[in-house]
Amino acid sequence: MDQVLDTPLTRLTGVRHPVVQTGMGWVAGPRLVSATANAGGLGILASATMTLDRLAAAVEEVRSRTDAPFGVNLRADASDADDRVDLLIRHRVRVASFALAPRPELIARLKDAGVVVIPSVGARRHAEKVAAWGADAVLVQGGEGGGHTGPVATTLLLPQIVDAVGIPVIAAGGFFDGRGLAAALAYGAAGVAMGTRFLLTSDSPVPDAVKRLYLAASETVVTRQVDGMPHRVLRTPLVDGLEGTGRLTGLVRAVRNAARFRKVSGMSWPEMIRDGLAMKHGRELTWSQVLMAANTPMLLRAAMVDGRPDLGVLASGQVVALIDDLPSCEELIDAVVTRAAGVLRDPPGLRLPPPGP
């Protein structure tokens, strides 16, 4: 569909619609990203679980599927972050998104090359920091969002950050339809980002059996037993079992998963140790939490790639309880934008008094 909502996000990135598909590990691959881009949204390729060569191949595959702008999500604390930034610049990727605040020098290199830099933040102070370092926009996720999440609701966090920074703000956490987009724009956001809603599309590569579990779900839970940090996931028997696991058992499982992830990612043990050191320093984590972080990629992969939710976890936002269909990305984005435009033109139930004399 043609552009109907012109915002700072669409102007900054060159996409038609102010809707972002987040960089979900094992989910946001070339198929989903290109489908989002072709539908006019901003698709974000998840690269944290890819080797450098696999990332290059994935970028080329997206390029072969679409001429529209797209982005790549990077781990700012990865030992090869500089190499990945070089790759994005070399391949002329439009947007670099970050799960953590990238170093000022990384921001500068990307911006000098014409790449739009959009870090994700969960607190006002983090937004102010990356804005001062030169980030082009920030993605703000409230506590309703899936995966790693914070305690503050989007409706409280979003206006704080909109008022605090002079760059476009993208709202995430709790969005799934056009009413949410209209509300975010009314708060002053430049667009919305959605994860669970894009996971539950016909273009998502997640196995159908796993999608059916999401569609039947009515509850999420925030647990620290996946990787030592707050992580919103579907409540499943496996998660309930993890919640009852002792620290020693959890650490043993994490060591085993670290070894498995090393094989999948192609990383050496020294590289994994360097990443662990960077993670520990950047997030002020204990070594136990760093070690437990090895659980995340493999537990997500078991469900999202292998189709074994009994062996893995299902990251999810709270909106999962409100989703009951699997549209294509084109159908989803068209419906979201059309409804948002209608709500903004004629808010339901609103009747303004006639103008005075």
mmCIF file of C-alpha atoms in Angstrom:
data_model
loop_
_atom_site.group_PDB
_atom_site.id
_atom_site.type_symbol
_atom_site.label_atom_id
_atom_site.label_comp_id
_atom_site.label_asym_id
_atom_site.label_seq_id
_atom_site.Cartn_x
_atom_site.Cartn_y
_atom_site.Cartn_z
ATOM 1 C CA MET A 1 0.000 0.000 0.000
ATOM 2 C CA ASP A 2 1.041 3.610 -0.476
ATOM 3 C CA GLN A 3 2.449 5.608 2.412
ATOM 4 C CA VAL A 4 -0.283 7.012 4.646
ATOM 5 C CA LEU A 5 1.729 7.933 7.768
ATOM 6 C CA ASP A 6 4.783 10.125 7.237
ATOM 7 C CA THR A 7 6.897 10.210 10.429
ATOM 8 C CA PRO A 8 10.502 10.929 11.404
ATOM 9 C CA LEU A 9 11.136 7.169 11.278
ATOM 10 C CA THR A 10 9.981 6.768 7.680
ATOM 11 C CA ARG A 11 11.986 9.814 6.626
ATOM 12 C CA LEU A 12 15.094 8.662 8.494
ATOM 13 C CA THR A 13 15.182 5.109 7.161
ATOM 14 C CA GLY A 14 13.398 5.403 3.815
ATOM 15 C CA VAL A 15 10.675 2.844 4.613
ATOM 16 C CA ARG A 16 7.025 3.475 3.703
ATOM 17 C CA HIS A 17 5.439 2.688 7.055
ATOM 18 C CA PRO A 18 6.495 3.419 10.676
ATOM 19 C CA VAL A 19 6.494 -0.250 11.674
ATOM 20 C CA VAL A 20 9.626 -2.166 12.716
ATOM 21 C CA GLN A 21 10.083 -5.940 12.904
ATOM 22 C CA THR A 22 12.544 -6.609 15.711
ATOM 23 C CA GLY A 23 15.729 -8.671 15.385
ATOM 24 C CA MET A 24 14.631 -11.884 17.092
ATOM 25 C CA GLY A 25 17.329 -14.550 17.311
ATOM 26 C CA TRP A 26 16.677 -17.651 15.135
ATOM 27 C CA VAL A 27 13.455 -15.976 13.875
ATOM 28 C CA ALA A 28 14.411 -12.776 12.055
ATOM 29 C CA GLY A 29 16.215 -14.344 9.124
ATOM 30 C CA PRO A 30 16.216 -13.344 5.435
ATOM 31 C CA ARG A 31 12.708 -14.694 4.800
ATOM 32 C CA LEU A 32 10.977 -12.630 7.498
ATOM 33 C CA VAL A 33 13.141 -9.537 7.014
ATOM 34 C CA SER A 34 12.583 -9.379 3.258
ATOM 35 C CA ALA A 35 8.846 -9.964 3.642
ATOM 36 C CA THR A 36 8.676 -7.070 6.125
ATOM 37 C CA ALA A 37 10.742 -4.835 3.856
ATOM 38 C CA ASN A 38 8.636 -5.627 0.798
ATOM 39 C CA ALA A 39 5.522 -4.770 2.828
ATOM 40 C CA GLY A 40 6.956 -1.323 3.597
ATOM 41 C CA GLY A 41 8.150 -1.899 7.154
ATOM 42 C CA LEU A 42 11.665 -1.954 8.557
ATOM 43 C CA GLY A 43 12.862 -5.541 8.832
ATOM 44 C CA ILE A 44 15.779 -6.183 11.188
ATOM 45 C CA LEU A 45 18.043 -9.182 10.582
ATOM 46 C CA ALA A 46 19.165 -10.921 13.794
ATOM 47 C CA SER A 47 22.904 -11.579 13.620
ATOM 48 C CA ALA A 48 23.964 -12.510 17.162
ATOM 49 C CA THR A 49 23.699 -16.248 16.440
ATOM 50 C CA MET A 50 25.418 -16.006 13.041
ATOM 51 C CA THR A 51 29.060 -16.296 12.130
ATOM 52 C CA LEU A 52 30.503 -13.404 10.151
ATOM 53 C CA ASP A 53 30.338 -15.432 6.933
ATOM 54 C CA ARG A 54 26.757 -16.477 7.606
ATOM 55 C CA LEU A 55 25.809 -12.852 8.273
ATOM 56 C CA ALA A 56 27.314 -11.802 4.938
ATOM 57 C CA ALA A 57 25.347 -14.549 3.186
ATOM 58 C CA ALA A 58 22.143 -13.552 5.000
ATOM 59 C CA VAL A 59 22.548 -9.907 3.974
ATOM 60 C CA GLU A 60 23.058 -10.962 0.368
ATOM 61 C CA GLU A 61 19.975 -13.183 0.539
ATOM 62 C CA VAL A 62 17.838 -10.309 1.814
ATOM 63 C CA ARG A 63 19.245 -8.143 -0.999
ATOM 64 C CA SER A 64 18.217 -10.805 -3.528
ATOM 65 C CA ARG A 65 14.641 -10.759 -2.177
ATOM 66 C CA THR A 66 14.028 -7.013 -1.838
ATOM 67 C CA ASP A 67 15.197 -3.603 -2.989
ATOM 68 C CA ALA A 68 13.727 -1.932 0.101
ATOM 69 C CA PRO A 69 15.771 -0.702 3.102
ATOM 70 C CA PHE A 70 16.403 -3.111 5.984
ATOM 71 C CA GLY A 71 18.579 -3.339 9.051
ATOM 72 C CA VAL A 72 20.855 -5.690 10.981
ATOM 73 C CA ASN A 73 20.897 -6.116 14.750
ATOM 74 C CA LEU A 74 24.360 -6.346 16.313
ATOM 75 C CA ARG A 75 25.685 -7.157 19.754
ATOM 76 C CA ALA A 76 27.609 -4.069 20.809
ATOM 77 C CA ASP A 77 29.713 -6.115 23.235
ATOM 78 C CA ALA A 78 30.680 -8.862 20.765
ATOM 79 C CA SER A 79 34.405 -9.421 20.316
ATOM 80 C CA ASP A 80 34.023 -9.045 16.532
ATOM 81 C CA ALA A 81 31.688 -6.027 16.634
ATOM 82 C CA ASP A 82 34.174 -3.973 14.590
ATOM 83 C CA ASP A 83 34.252 -6.612 11.855
ATOM 84 C CA ARG A 84 30.459 -6.711 11.762
ATOM 85 C CA VAL A 85 30.254 -2.946 11.495
ATOM 86 C CA ASP A 86 32.703 -3.116 8.573
ATOM 87 C CA LEU A 87 30.453 -5.727 6.950
ATOM 88 C CA LEU A 88 27.371 -3.509 7.254
ATOM 89 C CA ILE A 89 29.231 -0.570 5.767
ATOM 90 C CA ARG A 90 30.657 -2.667 2.942
ATOM 91 C CA HIS A 91 27.230 -4.093 2.069
ATOM 92 C CA ARG A 92 25.521 -0.698 2.389
ATOM 93 C CA VAL A 93 22.983 -1.890 4.954
ATOM 94 C CA ARG A 94 20.626 0.978 5.769
ATOM 95 C CA VAL A 95 20.168 0.497 9.529
ATOM 96 C CA ALA A 96 22.338 -0.857 12.352
ATOM 97 C CA SER A 97 20.376 -1.672 15.486
ATOM 98 C CA PHE A 98 21.959 -2.614 18.790
ATOM 99 C CA ALA A 99 20.632 -4.470 21.808
ATOM 100 C CA LEU A 100 23.083 -2.574 24.014
ATOM 101 C CA ALA A 101 24.639 0.867 23.715
ATOM 102 C CA PRO A 102 27.365 0.771 21.035
ATOM 103 C CA ARG A 103 30.641 2.552 21.675
ATOM 104 C CA PRO A 104 30.742 6.179 20.476
ATOM 105 C CA GLU A 105 33.420 5.293 17.926
ATOM 106 C CA LEU A 106 31.189 2.581 16.415
ATOM 107 C CA ILE A 107 28.339 5.064 16.126
ATOM 108 C CA ALA A 108 30.646 7.579 14.444
ATOM 109 C CA ARG A 109 31.982 5.036 11.927
ATOM 110 C CA LEU A 110 28.497 3.922 10.948
ATOM 111 C CA LYS A 111 27.145 7.448 10.643
ATOM 112 C CA ASP A 112 30.131 8.554 8.570
ATOM 113 C CA ALA A 113 29.277 5.743 6.168
ATOM 114 C CA GLY A 114 25.618 6.760 5.975
ATOM 115 C CA VAL A 115 24.274 3.920 8.143
ATOM 116 C CA VAL A 116 21.402 4.841 10.477
ATOM 117 C CA VAL A 117 22.183 3.861 14.093
ATOM 118 C CA ILE A 118 19.283 2.772 16.334
ATOM 119 C CA PRO A 119 20.191 1.329 19.765
ATOM 120 C CA SER A 120 17.549 -0.324 21.952
ATOM 121 C CA VAL A 121 17.145 1.031 25.477
ATOM 122 C CA GLY A 122 15.082 0.267 28.549
ATOM 123 C CA ALA A 123 15.738 3.363 30.644
ATOM 124 C CA ARG A 124 15.750 7.125 30.194
ATOM 125 C CA ARG A 125 19.401 7.505 31.183
ATOM 126 C CA HIS A 126 20.460 5.020 28.509
ATOM 127 C CA ALA A 127 18.493 6.920 25.864
ATOM 128 C CA GLU A 128 20.095 10.192 26.903
ATOM 129 C CA LYS A 129 23.546 8.593 26.744
ATOM 130 C CA VAL A 130 23.261 7.171 23.222
ATOM 131 C CA ALA A 131 21.579 10.351 21.970
ATOM 132 C CA ALA A 132 24.540 12.368 23.259
ATOM 133 C CA TRP A 133 26.878 9.951 21.465
ATOM 134 C CA GLY A 134 25.164 10.592 18.130
ATOM 135 C CA ALA A 135 22.598 7.803 17.726
ATOM 136 C CA ASP A 136 20.043 8.654 15.034
ATOM 137 C CA ALA A 137 17.068 7.185 16.915
ATOM 138 C CA VAL A 138 16.310 4.929 19.877
ATOM 139 C CA LEU A 139 14.047 1.923 20.254
ATOM 140 C CA VAL A 140 12.387 1.927 23.678
ATOM 141 C CA GLN A 141 11.049 -1.357 25.059
ATOM 142 C CA GLY A 142 8.757 -1.430 28.054
ATOM 143 C CA GLY A 143 8.229 -4.346 30.409
ATOM 144 C CA GLU A 144 5.424 -5.851 28.304
ATOM 145 C CA GLY A 145 7.928 -6.885 25.654
ATOM 146 C CA GLY A 146 9.281 -10.398 25.153
ATOM 147 C CA GLY A 147 12.819 -11.625 25.752
ATOM 148 C CA HIS A 148 15.093 -9.540 27.952
ATOM 149 C CA THR A 149 12.906 -6.895 29.499
ATOM 150 C CA GLY A 150 12.715 -4.347 32.275
ATOM 151 C CA PRO A 151 10.165 -3.527 34.990
ATOM 152 C CA VAL A 152 8.720 -0.269 33.599
ATOM 153 C CA ALA A 153 5.609 -0.340 31.398
ATOM 154 C CA THR A 154 5.818 1.181 27.927
ATOM 155 C CA THR A 155 3.124 3.747 28.758
ATOM 156 C CA LEU A 156 5.391 5.149 31.479
ATOM 157 C CA LEU A 157 8.765 4.701 29.816
ATOM 158 C CA LEU A 158 7.862 6.046 26.373
ATOM 159 C CA PRO A 159 6.777 9.591 27.334
ATOM 160 C CA GLN A 160 9.815 9.949 29.613
ATOM 161 C CA ILE A 161 12.188 9.251 26.760
ATOM 162 C CA VAL A 162 10.235 11.211 24.142
ATOM 163 C CA ASP A 163 10.558 14.249 26.424
ATOM 164 C CA ALA A 164 14.226 13.594 27.212
ATOM 165 C CA VAL A 165 15.820 13.194 23.776
ATOM 166 C CA GLY A 166 15.689 15.165 20.552
ATOM 167 C CA ILE A 167 15.868 12.177 18.206
ATOM 168 C CA PRO A 168 13.110 9.866 16.888
ATOM 169 C CA VAL A 169 11.832 7.331 19.405
ATOM 170 C CA ILE A 170 10.442 3.935 18.378
ATOM 171 C CA ALA A 171 8.069 2.332 20.879
ATOM 172 C CA ALA A 172 8.209 -1.402 21.635
ATOM 173 C CA GLY A 173 6.524 -3.648 24.168
ATOM 174 C CA GLY A 174 2.780 -4.295 24.010
ATOM 175 C CA PHE A 175 2.091 -3.408 20.354
ATOM 176 C CA PHE A 176 0.211 -5.623 17.922
ATOM 177 C CA ASP A 177 -2.352 -3.541 15.979
ATOM 178 C CA GLY A 178 -3.193 -0.114 14.583
ATOM 179 C CA ARG A 179 -4.633 1.212 17.831
ATOM 180 C CA GLY A 180 -1.247 0.735 19.454
ATOM 181 C CA LEU A 181 0.525 2.531 16.617
ATOM 182 C CA ALA A 182 -1.926 5.440 16.908
ATOM 183 C CA ALA A 183 -1.369 5.591 20.672
ATOM 184 C CA ALA A 184 2.423 5.546 20.271
ATOM 185 C CA LEU A 185 2.275 8.362 17.720
ATOM 186 C CA ALA A 186 0.047 10.336 20.092
ATOM 187 C CA TYR A 187 2.704 9.942 22.794
ATOM 188 C CA GLY A 188 5.223 11.445 20.386
ATOM 189 C CA ALA A 189 6.873 8.268 19.093
ATOM 190 C CA ALA A 190 7.942 8.014 15.455
ATOM 191 C CA GLY A 191 6.706 4.433 15.062
ATOM 192 C CA VAL A 192 6.372 1.076 16.773
ATOM 193 C CA ALA A 193 8.443 -2.103 16.836
ATOM 194 C CA MET A 194 6.868 -5.526 17.223
ATOM 195 C CA GLY A 195 8.415 -8.917 17.877
ATOM 196 C CA THR A 196 5.772 -11.445 18.909
ATOM 197 C CA ARG A 197 3.314 -10.094 16.317
ATOM 198 C CA PHE A 198 5.842 -10.654 13.498
ATOM 199 C CA LEU A 199 6.839 -14.043 14.895
ATOM 200 C CA LEU A 200 3.194 -15.006 14.452
ATOM 201 C CA THR A 201 2.927 -14.358 10.716
ATOM 202 C CA SER A 202 2.844 -16.743 7.793
ATOM 203 C CA ASP A 203 6.250 -15.377 6.722
ATOM 204 C CA SER A 204 7.895 -16.314 10.017
ATOM 205 C CA PRO A 205 10.174 -19.374 9.796
ATOM 206 C CA VAL A 206 9.092 -20.679 13.217
ATOM 207 C CA PRO A 207 7.676 -24.233 12.908
ATOM 208 C CA ASP A 208 3.880 -24.380 12.621
ATOM 209 C CA ALA A 209 3.536 -26.564 15.716
ATOM 210 C CA VAL A 210 5.345 -23.917 17.761
ATOM 211 C CA LYS A 211 3.184 -21.149 16.307
ATOM 212 C CA ARG A 212 0.108 -23.084 17.446
ATOM 213 C CA LEU A 213 1.463 -23.095 21.002
ATOM 214 C CA TYR A 214 1.823 -19.313 20.848
ATOM 215 C CA LEU A 215 -1.703 -18.883 19.479
ATOM 216 C CA ALA A 216 -3.091 -21.005 22.324
ATOM 217 C CA ALA A 217 -1.073 -19.193 25.005
ATOM 218 C CA SER A 218 -2.687 -16.876 27.535
ATOM 219 C CA GLU A 219 0.170 -16.256 29.967
ATOM 220 C CA THR A 220 3.804 -15.197 30.034
ATOM 221 C CA VAL A 221 6.267 -15.202 32.905
ATOM 222 C CA VAL A 222 9.465 -13.280 33.628
ATOM 223 C CA THR A 223 12.209 -15.651 34.734
ATOM 224 C CA ARG A 224 15.887 -15.316 35.600
ATOM 225 C CA GLN A 225 16.530 -19.034 35.208
ATOM 226 C CA VAL A 226 17.209 -18.854 31.467
ATOM 227 C CA ASP A 227 20.324 -16.701 31.640
ATOM 228 C CA GLY A 228 20.380 -14.916 34.981
ATOM 229 C CA MET A 229 18.598 -11.793 33.679
ATOM 230 C CA PRO A 230 14.857 -10.987 33.503
ATOM 231 C CA HIS A 231 13.508 -12.799 30.452
ATOM 232 C CA ARG A 232 9.824 -12.805 29.435
ATOM 233 C CA VAL A 233 8.765 -16.143 27.982
ATOM 234 C CA LEU A 234 5.676 -18.294 27.635
ATOM 235 C CA ARG A 235 4.867 -20.295 30.736
ATOM 236 C CA THR A 236 5.576 -23.922 29.820
ATOM 237 C CA PRO A 237 6.378 -27.073 31.804
ATOM 238 C CA LEU A 238 10.069 -26.577 30.928
ATOM 239 C CA VAL A 239 10.058 -23.027 32.302
ATOM 240 C CA ASP A 240 8.295 -24.172 35.457
ATOM 241 C CA GLY A 241 10.996 -26.814 35.798
ATOM 242 C CA LEU A 242 13.755 -24.238 35.317
ATOM 243 C CA GLU A 243 12.189 -22.093 38.028
ATOM 244 C CA GLY A 244 12.599 -25.001 40.430
ATOM 245 C CA THR A 245 16.207 -25.687 39.425
ATOM 246 C CA GLY A 246 19.004 -25.051 41.899
ATOM 247 C CA ARG A 247 21.960 -22.797 41.075
ATOM 248 C CA LEU A 248 24.466 -25.643 40.684
ATOM 249 C CA THR A 249 22.224 -27.567 38.282
ATOM 250 C CA GLY A 250 21.663 -24.383 36.298
ATOM 251 C CA LEU A 251 25.385 -23.727 36.001
ATOM 252 C CA VAL A 252 26.074 -27.272 34.850
ATOM 253 C CA ARG A 253 23.385 -26.910 32.180
ATOM 254 C CA ALA A 254 24.890 -23.569 31.133
ATOM 255 C CA VAL A 255 28.346 -25.082 30.649
ATOM 256 C CA ARG A 256 26.849 -27.798 28.478
ATOM 257 C CA ASN A 257 24.946 -25.258 26.404
ATOM 258 C CA ALA A 258 28.029 -23.062 26.069
ATOM 259 C CA ALA A 259 29.825 -25.979 24.437
ATOM 260 C CA ARG A 260 26.898 -26.565 22.075
ATOM 261 C CA PHE A 261 26.654 -22.883 21.158
ATOM 262 C CA ARG A 262 30.392 -22.765 20.410
ATOM 263 C CA LYS A 263 29.894 -25.425 17.736
ATOM 264 C CA VAL A 264 26.812 -23.758 16.235
ATOM 265 C CA SER A 265 28.295 -20.244 16.186
ATOM 266 C CA GLY A 266 31.773 -21.265 15.049
ATOM 267 C CA MET A 267 33.294 -19.273 17.929
ATOM 268 C CA SER A 268 36.447 -20.429 19.674
ATOM 269 C CA TRP A 269 36.673 -20.713 23.451
ATOM 270 C CA PRO A 270 38.925 -17.595 23.642
ATOM 271 C CA GLU A 271 36.337 -15.638 21.624
ATOM 272 C CA MET A 272 33.553 -16.798 23.936
ATOM 273 C CA ILE A 273 35.616 -15.818 26.967
ATOM 274 C CA ARG A 274 36.272 -12.357 25.501
ATOM 275 C CA ASP A 275 32.551 -11.927 24.844
ATOM 276 C CA GLY A 276 31.849 -13.030 28.396
ATOM 277 C CA LEU A 277 34.289 -10.468 29.758
ATOM 278 C CA ALA A 278 32.664 -7.736 27.668
ATOM 279 C CA MET A 279 29.195 -8.792 28.798
ATOM 280 C CA LYS A 280 30.262 -8.882 32.441
ATOM 281 C CA HIS A 281 31.734 -5.406 32.248
ATOM 282 C CA GLY A 282 28.964 -3.862 30.162
ATOM 283 C CA ARG A 283 26.095 -5.127 32.300
ATOM 284 C CA GLU A 284 27.807 -5.463 35.688
ATOM 285 C CA LEU A 285 26.937 -9.168 35.865
ATOM 286 C CA THR A 286 28.333 -11.866 38.110
ATOM 287 C CA TRP A 287 30.308 -14.673 36.509
ATOM 288 C CA SER A 288 27.403 -17.008 37.273
ATOM 289 C CA GLN A 289 25.089 -14.788 35.217
ATOM 290 C CA VAL A 290 27.593 -14.600 32.371
ATOM 291 C CA LEU A 291 27.873 -18.367 32.307
ATOM 292 C CA MET A 292 24.105 -18.789 32.420
ATOM 293 C CA ALA A 293 23.812 -16.485 29.396
ATOM 294 C CA ALA A 294 25.027 -19.418 27.310
ATOM 295 C CA ASN A 295 21.601 -20.952 27.864
ATOM 296 C CA THR A 296 19.724 -18.366 25.835
ATOM 297 C CA PRO A 297 20.815 -19.122 22.245
ATOM 298 C CA MET A 298 20.476 -22.867 22.556
ATOM 299 C CA LEU A 299 17.200 -22.891 24.501
ATOM 300 C CA LEU A 300 15.701 -20.522 21.917
ATOM 301 C CA ARG A 301 17.113 -22.543 19.025
ATOM 302 C CA ALA A 302 15.567 -25.767 20.334
ATOM 303 C CA ALA A 303 12.103 -24.243 20.059
ATOM 304 C CA MET A 304 12.392 -21.784 17.163
ATOM 305 C CA VAL A 305 14.498 -23.900 14.791
ATOM 306 C CA ASP A 306 14.177 -27.510 15.921
ATOM 307 C CA GLY A 307 10.503 -27.248 16.842
ATOM 308 C CA ARG A 308 11.085 -28.745 20.299
ATOM 309 C CA PRO A 309 9.450 -26.429 22.858
ATOM 310 C CA ASP A 310 9.777 -29.247 25.378
ATOM 311 C CA LEU A 311 13.551 -28.680 25.188
ATOM 312 C CA GLY A 312 13.575 -24.912 24.737
ATOM 313 C CA VAL A 313 12.025 -21.632 25.771
ATOM 314 C CA LEU A 314 9.557 -19.457 23.880
ATOM 315 C CA ALA A 315 10.329 -15.764 24.235
ATOM 316 C CA SER A 316 7.101 -13.770 24.068
ATOM 317 C CA GLY A 317 5.557 -10.423 24.816
ATOM 318 C CA GLN A 318 2.368 -10.159 26.830
ATOM 319 C CA VAL A 319 0.431 -9.358 23.643
ATOM 320 C CA VAL A 320 0.520 -13.053 22.763
ATOM 321 C CA ALA A 321 -2.788 -13.481 24.593
ATOM 322 C CA LEU A 322 -4.419 -11.067 22.110
ATOM 323 C CA ILE A 323 -3.154 -12.683 18.900
ATOM 324 C CA ASP A 324 -5.191 -15.389 17.179
ATOM 325 C CA ASP A 325 -4.149 -15.360 13.523
ATOM 326 C CA LEU A 326 -1.169 -15.734 11.183
ATOM 327 C CA PRO A 327 -1.359 -12.993 8.537
ATOM 328 C CA SER A 328 1.387 -12.348 6.031
ATOM 329 C CA CYS A 329 3.691 -9.425 6.787
ATOM 330 C CA GLU A 330 1.963 -7.452 4.034
ATOM 331 C CA GLU A 331 -1.483 -8.133 5.479
ATOM 332 C CA LEU A 332 -0.293 -7.288 8.988
ATOM 333 C CA ILE A 333 1.408 -4.001 8.142
ATOM 334 C CA ASP A 334 -1.411 -2.854 5.851
ATOM 335 C CA ALA A 335 -3.968 -3.543 8.605
ATOM 336 C CA VAL A 336 -1.900 -1.834 11.306
ATOM 337 C CA VAL A 337 -1.248 1.301 9.268
ATOM 338 C CA THR A 338 -4.785 1.561 7.888
ATOM 339 C CA ARG A 339 -6.362 1.260 11.315
ATOM 340 C CA ALA A 340 -3.894 3.673 12.897
ATOM 341 C CA ALA A 341 -4.646 6.288 10.253
ATOM 342 C CA GLY A 342 -8.377 5.820 10.828
ATOM 343 C CA VAL A 343 -8.038 6.161 14.604
ATOM 344 C CA LEU A 344 -5.962 9.317 14.245
ATOM 345 C CA ARG A 345 -8.480 10.857 11.824
ATOM 346 C CA ASP A 346 -11.558 9.921 13.842
ATOM 347 C CA PRO A 347 -10.795 8.667 17.379
ATOM 348 C CA PRO A 348 -13.554 6.246 18.491
ATOM 349 C CA GLY A 349 -15.961 7.765 20.981
ATOM 350 C CA LEU A 350 -14.423 11.240 20.815
ATOM 351 C CA ARG A 351 -16.869 14.083 20.285
ATOM 352 C CA LEU A 352 -15.410 17.564 20.565
ATOM 353 C CA PRO A 353 -17.714 20.422 21.618
ATOM 354 C CA PRO A 354 -18.594 22.917 18.895
ATOM 355 C CA PRO A 355 -16.273 25.902 18.708
ATOM 356 C CA GLY A 356 -17.288 28.857 20.847
ATOM 357 C CA PRO A 357 -18.479 32.186 19.523
#
